[in-house]
Tab-separated table of C-alpha atoms in Angstrom:
chain	number	residue	atom	x	y	z
C	25	MET	CA	-42.287	-37.153	-42.926
C	26	SER	CA	-40.311	-34.010	-41.916
C	27	GLY	CA	-38.359	-32.128	-43.719
C	28	PRO	CA	-34.104	-31.417	-42.931
C	29	GLY	CA	-33.695	-28.905	-39.844
C	30	PRO	CA	-32.500	-25.069	-40.075
C	31	ASP	CA	-29.091	-26.566	-38.545
C	32	ARG	CA	-29.122	-29.086	-41.130
C	33	LEU	CA	-30.282	-26.462	-43.997
C	34	ALA	CA	-28.226	-24.356	-43.317
C	35	ARG	CA	-24.985	-26.409	-43.636
C	36	ALA	CA	-26.422	-27.296	-46.962
C	37	ILE	CA	-26.614	-23.645	-48.422
C	38	LEU	CA	-23.382	-23.268	-47.433
C	39	TRP	CA	-21.754	-26.629	-48.660
C	40	HIS	CA	-23.797	-25.261	-51.716
C	41	LEU	CA	-21.830	-22.284	-51.749
C	42	GLY	CA	-18.489	-23.209	-50.897
C	43	LEU	CA	-18.054	-22.527	-47.622
C	44	GLN	CA	-16.838	-24.654	-44.559
C	45	ALA	CA	-19.804	-25.428	-42.763
C	46	ASP	CA	-19.263	-26.970	-39.253
C	47	ARG	CA	-19.917	-25.730	-36.030
C	48	ARG	CA	-17.293	-23.131	-36.194
C	49	GLN	CA	-19.166	-20.750	-38.079
C	50	PRO	CA	-19.658	-17.507	-35.563
C	51	TRP	CA	-23.190	-17.712	-37.379
C	52	LEU	CA	-24.098	-21.875	-36.942
C	53	GLU	CA	-23.032	-21.042	-32.821
C	54	GLU	CA	-25.828	-20.892	-30.274
C	55	PRO	CA	-25.102	-18.601	-28.039
C	56	ASP	CA	-23.738	-19.410	-24.535
C	57	VAL	CA	-26.744	-20.258	-22.524
C	58	ARG	CA	-24.215	-19.448	-18.861
C	59	GLU	CA	-23.845	-15.844	-19.538
C	60	LYS	CA	-25.482	-13.194	-17.544
C	61	VAL	CA	-27.550	-10.420	-17.857
C	62	ILE	CA	-26.069	-7.313	-17.749
C	63	GLY	CA	-28.482	-3.975	-16.060
C	64	VAL	CA	-27.129	-0.642	-16.249
C	65	LEU	CA	-29.014	1.882	-14.084
C	66	GLY	CA	-27.847	4.875	-16.130
C	67	GLY	CA	-28.583	7.829	-16.802
C	68	MET	CA	-26.929	10.177	-14.614
C	69	GLY	CA	-25.690	11.438	-16.885
C	70	PRO	CA	-27.396	9.676	-19.796
C	71	ALA	CA	-23.444	10.600	-22.169
C	72	ALA	CA	-22.035	8.662	-19.712
C	73	THR	CA	-24.424	5.683	-19.966
C	74	LEU	CA	-23.859	5.645	-23.565
C	75	GLU	CA	-19.936	5.882	-23.356
C	76	LEU	CA	-20.950	3.046	-20.614
C	77	PHE	CA	-22.383	0.645	-23.467
C	78	GLY	CA	-20.347	1.246	-25.988
C	79	ARG	CA	-17.164	0.415	-24.139
C	80	ILE	CA	-18.260	-3.130	-23.294
C	81	LEU	CA	-19.946	-3.829	-26.467
C	82	LYS	CA	-15.713	-3.102	-27.336
C	83	LEU	CA	-14.425	-5.484	-24.523
C	84	SER	CA	-16.841	-8.107	-25.352
C	85	GLY	CA	-14.864	-9.382	-28.425
C	86	ALA	CA	-17.877	-10.297	-30.412
C	87	ARG	CA	-17.783	-10.096	-34.208
C	88	THR	CA	-21.810	-10.965	-34.649
C	89	ASP	CA	-24.956	-10.105	-33.449
C	90	GLN	CA	-25.205	-13.189	-31.299
C	91	GLU	CA	-22.152	-13.133	-29.486
C	92	HIS	CA	-22.798	-9.831	-28.274
C	93	LEU	CA	-23.721	-9.902	-24.355
C	94	ARG	CA	-27.684	-9.405	-23.564
C	95	ILE	CA	-28.036	-5.825	-21.408
C	96	LEU	CA	-30.667	-4.226	-20.509
C	97	ILE	CA	-30.721	-0.282	-19.679
C	98	ASP	CA	-33.005	1.982	-17.627
C	99	ASN	CA	-31.827	5.516	-18.804
C	100	ASN	CA	-33.141	7.252	-16.094
C	101	PRO	CA	-32.390	10.750	-15.601
C	102	LYS	CA	-34.961	12.044	-13.753
C	103	ILE	CA	-32.917	10.585	-10.496
C	104	PRO	CA	-32.639	13.807	-8.322
C	105	SER	CA	-28.379	15.504	-8.214
C	106	ARG	CA	-26.559	13.251	-6.088
C	107	THR	CA	-24.271	16.300	-5.668
C	108	LEU	CA	-27.141	18.223	-3.977
C	109	ALA	CA	-28.871	15.248	-1.836
C	110	PHE	CA	-25.226	14.993	-0.749
C	111	ARG	CA	-24.539	18.709	0.359
C	112	GLY	CA	-27.990	18.316	2.517
C	113	LYS	CA	-29.745	20.976	-0.434
C	114	GLY	CA	-32.030	18.363	-2.433
C	115	PRO	CA	-33.868	15.474	-1.984
C	116	SER	CA	-32.284	12.169	-1.684
C	117	PRO	CA	-31.605	9.963	-4.912
C	118	VAL	CA	-31.970	6.275	-3.418
C	119	PRO	CA	-36.095	6.133	-3.734
C	120	GLU	CA	-35.948	6.540	-7.328
C	121	LEU	CA	-32.503	4.630	-7.195
C	122	ARG	CA	-34.649	1.996	-6.175
C	123	ARG	CA	-37.108	2.394	-8.522
C	124	SER	CA	-34.563	1.920	-11.021
C	125	ALA	CA	-32.576	-1.288	-9.530
C	126	ARG	CA	-35.829	-3.069	-9.022
C	127	ALA	CA	-37.086	-2.475	-12.759
C	128	LEU	CA	-33.660	-3.726	-13.984
C	129	GLU	CA	-34.127	-7.060	-11.542
C	130	ARG	CA	-37.831	-7.934	-12.754
C	131	ALA	CA	-36.104	-7.328	-16.650
C	132	GLY	CA	-34.171	-10.435	-15.821
C	133	ALA	CA	-31.142	-8.334	-14.428
C	134	ASP	CA	-28.414	-10.697	-13.330
C	135	PHE	CA	-26.582	-8.025	-11.534
C	136	ILE	CA	-26.610	-4.046	-11.730
C	137	VAL	CA	-23.656	-1.762	-12.929
C	138	ILE	CA	-24.119	2.147	-12.189
C	139	PRO	CA	-22.050	4.708	-14.102
C	140	CYS	CA	-22.118	7.476	-11.515
C	141	VAL	CA	-19.302	7.352	-9.734
C	142	THR	CA	-21.067	9.681	-6.900
C	143	ALA	CA	-23.768	7.477	-7.189
C	144	HIS	CA	-21.939	5.180	-5.026
C	145	TYR	CA	-22.270	7.030	-2.092
C	146	PHE	CA	-25.431	5.405	-1.568
C	147	HIS	CA	-24.365	2.358	-2.624
C	148	ALA	CA	-25.413	0.401	0.562
C	149	PRO	CA	-29.247	1.174	1.347
C	150	LEU	CA	-29.538	0.678	-2.356
C	151	SER	CA	-28.063	-2.761	-2.086
C	152	ARG	CA	-30.344	-3.771	0.715
C	153	SER	CA	-33.280	-3.044	-1.965
C	154	THR	CA	-32.628	-5.499	-4.485
C	155	ARG	CA	-31.692	-9.369	-4.528
C	156	ILE	CA	-29.075	-9.402	-6.834
C	157	PRO	CA	-25.740	-7.598	-6.776
C	158	ILE	CA	-24.463	-4.324	-7.576
C	159	VAL	CA	-21.137	-3.707	-8.116
C	160	HIS	CA	-19.056	-1.522	-6.664
C	161	LEU	CA	-17.859	1.125	-8.974
C	162	VAL	CA	-15.510	2.587	-6.663
C	163	ARG	CA	-13.873	-0.658	-4.971
C	164	GLU	CA	-13.044	-2.349	-8.118
C	165	ALA	CA	-11.684	0.461	-9.446
C	166	ALA	CA	-9.436	0.189	-6.259
C	167	SER	CA	-8.483	-3.491	-6.525
C	168	PHE	CA	-7.895	-3.065	-10.463
C	169	VAL	CA	-4.991	-0.334	-10.117
C	170	GLN	CA	-3.635	-2.624	-6.831
C	171	ALA	CA	-3.513	-5.614	-9.222
C	172	ARG	CA	-2.106	-3.506	-12.731
C	173	TYR	CA	0.320	-1.062	-11.019
C	174	PRO	CA	1.429	-2.893	-8.064
C	175	ALA	CA	4.563	-0.498	-7.396
C	176	VAL	CA	2.979	2.613	-7.724
C	177	ARG	CA	2.443	3.878	-4.315
C	178	THR	CA	1.122	7.670	-5.095
C	179	VAL	CA	-2.394	8.258	-7.501
C	180	GLY	CA	-3.858	11.356	-7.598
C	181	LEU	CA	-8.259	11.543	-7.938
C	182	LEU	CA	-10.277	13.676	-10.537
C	183	ALA	CA	-13.310	13.472	-9.034
C	184	THR	CA	-16.564	15.686	-7.872
C	185	THR	CA	-15.998	17.002	-4.825
C	186	GLU	CA	-18.442	15.434	-3.203
C	187	THR	CA	-16.855	11.656	-4.025
C	188	LEU	CA	-14.030	13.617	-2.250
C	189	ALA	CA	-15.805	14.505	0.723
C	190	ALA	CA	-17.185	11.511	0.906
C	191	GLY	CA	-13.831	9.788	1.073
C	192	LEU	CA	-15.272	6.553	-1.294
C	193	PHE	CA	-11.897	6.400	-2.947
C	194	GLN	CA	-9.760	6.696	0.201
C	195	ASP	CA	-11.357	4.186	2.160
C	196	ALA	CA	-10.845	1.739	-0.816
C	197	PHE	CA	-7.534	2.251	-0.459
C	198	ALA	CA	-7.525	2.387	3.274
C	199	GLY	CA	-5.158	-0.468	4.298
C	200	THR	CA	-2.747	-0.265	1.429
C	201	ALA	CA	0.316	0.828	0.865
C	202	ILE	CA	-1.142	3.421	-2.233
C	203	THR	CA	-1.570	6.903	-1.077
C	204	ALA	CA	-4.355	9.372	-2.879
C	205	LEU	CA	-4.089	12.822	-3.989
C	206	THR	CA	-6.814	15.294	-4.362
C	207	PRO	CA	-6.908	18.676	-6.176
C	208	SER	CA	-6.448	21.660	-3.888
C	209	ALA	CA	-9.665	23.570	-3.320
C	210	GLY	CA	-8.829	25.598	-5.762
C	211	SER	CA	-7.986	23.076	-8.602
C	212	GLN	CA	-10.977	21.412	-7.583
C	213	LYS	CA	-13.404	24.240	-7.935
C	214	GLN	CA	-12.196	26.026	-10.625
C	215	ARG	CA	-10.751	23.034	-12.562
C	216	VAL	CA	-12.583	19.904	-12.430
C	217	MET	CA	-16.115	20.890	-10.854
C	218	HIS	CA	-16.179	23.627	-13.580
C	219	ALA	CA	-15.423	21.374	-16.196
C	220	ILE	CA	-17.927	19.149	-15.241
C	221	PHE	CA	-20.594	21.464	-14.180
C	222	ALA	CA	-20.146	25.084	-15.455
C	223	THR	CA	-22.898	26.071	-18.107
C	224	LYS	CA	-20.476	24.953	-20.980
C	225	GLY	CA	-19.209	21.905	-19.001
C	226	VAL	CA	-19.346	18.247	-19.887
C	227	LYS	CA	-22.820	17.712	-18.192
C	228	ALA	CA	-24.125	20.893	-19.888
C	229	VAL	CA	-22.751	20.823	-23.574
C	230	GLY	CA	-20.775	17.253	-23.531
C	231	PRO	CA	-17.218	17.023	-23.827
C	232	THR	CA	-15.047	19.860	-25.282
C	233	PRO	CA	-11.477	21.377	-25.445
C	234	TRP	CA	-12.066	23.607	-22.920
C	235	SER	CA	-13.265	20.671	-20.407
C	236	LYS	CA	-10.862	19.190	-21.736
C	237	GLY	CA	-7.960	21.422	-20.852
C	238	LEU	CA	-9.265	22.243	-17.412
C	239	ILE	CA	-9.117	18.787	-16.479
C	240	VAL	CA	-5.536	18.309	-17.942
C	241	ASP	CA	-4.454	21.236	-15.908
C	242	ALA	CA	-6.223	19.451	-12.886
C	243	ALA	CA	-4.678	16.275	-13.590
C	244	ASN	CA	-1.147	17.966	-14.463
C	245	ALA	CA	-0.883	19.749	-11.132
C	246	LEU	CA	-1.568	16.525	-8.947
C	247	ILE	CA	1.529	14.847	-11.165
C	248	SER	CA	3.756	18.022	-9.849
C	249	ARG	CA	2.667	16.649	-6.424
C	250	GLY	CA	3.920	13.177	-6.768
C	251	ALA	CA	0.762	11.244	-8.181
C	252	ARG	CA	2.441	8.527	-10.878
C	253	LEU	CA	-0.808	7.736	-11.806
C	254	ILE	CA	-4.419	9.469	-11.733
C	255	ILE	CA	-7.497	8.043	-11.357
C	256	VAL	CA	-10.373	9.180	-13.959
C	257	GLY	CA	-13.021	9.036	-10.747
C	258	CYS	CA	-15.845	10.706	-12.339
C	259	THR	CA	-17.378	9.883	-15.842
C	260	GLU	CA	-18.089	12.799	-16.806
C	261	VAL	CA	-14.611	13.146	-16.786
C	262	SER	CA	-14.253	9.737	-18.386
C	263	LEU	CA	-15.535	11.470	-21.461
C	264	VAL	CA	-12.701	14.092	-21.872
C	265	LEU	CA	-9.693	12.586	-21.135
C	266	ARG	CA	-7.666	9.530	-22.782
C	267	ASP	CA	-4.727	7.355	-22.485
C	268	GLY	CA	-1.579	9.332	-23.626
C	269	ASP	CA	-3.310	12.789	-22.909
C	270	LEU	CA	-0.661	12.592	-19.689
C	271	SER	CA	2.702	11.832	-19.035
C	272	VAL	CA	1.742	9.123	-16.164
C	273	PRO	CA	-0.891	6.080	-16.556
C	274	ILE	CA	-4.867	6.900	-16.397
C	275	VAL	CA	-7.293	4.551	-15.061
C	276	ASP	CA	-10.430	5.173	-16.080
C	277	ALA	CA	-13.242	3.328	-13.347
C	278	LEU	CA	-15.844	3.400	-15.794
C	279	THR	CA	-13.589	1.484	-18.387
C	280	VAL	CA	-13.089	-0.867	-15.209
C	281	LEU	CA	-16.758	-0.820	-14.522
C	282	ALA	CA	-16.920	-1.609	-18.476
C	283	ARG	CA	-14.606	-4.499	-17.865
C	284	VAL	CA	-16.187	-6.041	-14.636
C	285	ALA	CA	-19.405	-6.272	-16.744
C	286	VAL	CA	-17.852	-8.305	-19.274
C	287	GLU	CA	-15.973	-10.577	-16.817
C	288	ARG	CA	-19.368	-11.386	-14.679
C	289	ALA	CA	-21.693	-11.820	-17.515
C	290	ARG	CA	-19.134	-14.032	-19.133
C	291	GLY	CA	-17.676	-15.802	-15.992
C	292	ARG	CA	-14.193	-15.464	-17.430
C	293	PRO	CA	-11.575	-12.532	-18.435
C	294	ALA	CA	-12.814	-10.007	-20.803
C	295	GLY	CA	-10.701	-9.665	-24.205
């Protein structure tokens, strides 16, 4: 005759320890088989990928290892520069993006998120290369702003020059009552892009008081022009700008992406 199953044995042990042995004990609960697997197409840059992973963990509301979501990450820093490709000065990142997306699909991801805003300029050709959906970070951020801040009519954008030139956020707000302000040419170059790409910028050395100061100055310039909300539209800027740093609300596209990933995987609102 076979002995007691592992579940019954666990309950017996808990009974002897004087603990409540019922299905409400989180370590006895089975994982939700309906949960979807998140695929992260990362490496653009690696620090932003790590930050997204951390934010997904925080938003999951998990109390045990088993309650966390399954996440597959392809941290591929060999993807060619999206910035140089947009300028016509470098190879297209699409072939390498496709390789990573297909690798995540083969590994079992149900959908893909990309913690790089500029990469979404290539969203359309990339989406055609996989059978699983690729979340559009920019559209999700725009939808979040409209749903969470319905009274706001003017937002300020902090993003790379290429993201702004491509009109990714501007297109996402087209047809709405929201006006999107972008930094002046001087502020964009000397503050935003310097903070991201300079030799002591976020890409090179990570977040520092110097890079944060430049970003805060750029944001305050937008606020002085009438922005009532600042959108963090670059995942490197996400590493330096936090809630409370400004006099107006901040909507961080990376946090929105983490929330959407959790909600899609769980099939319910994130905690």
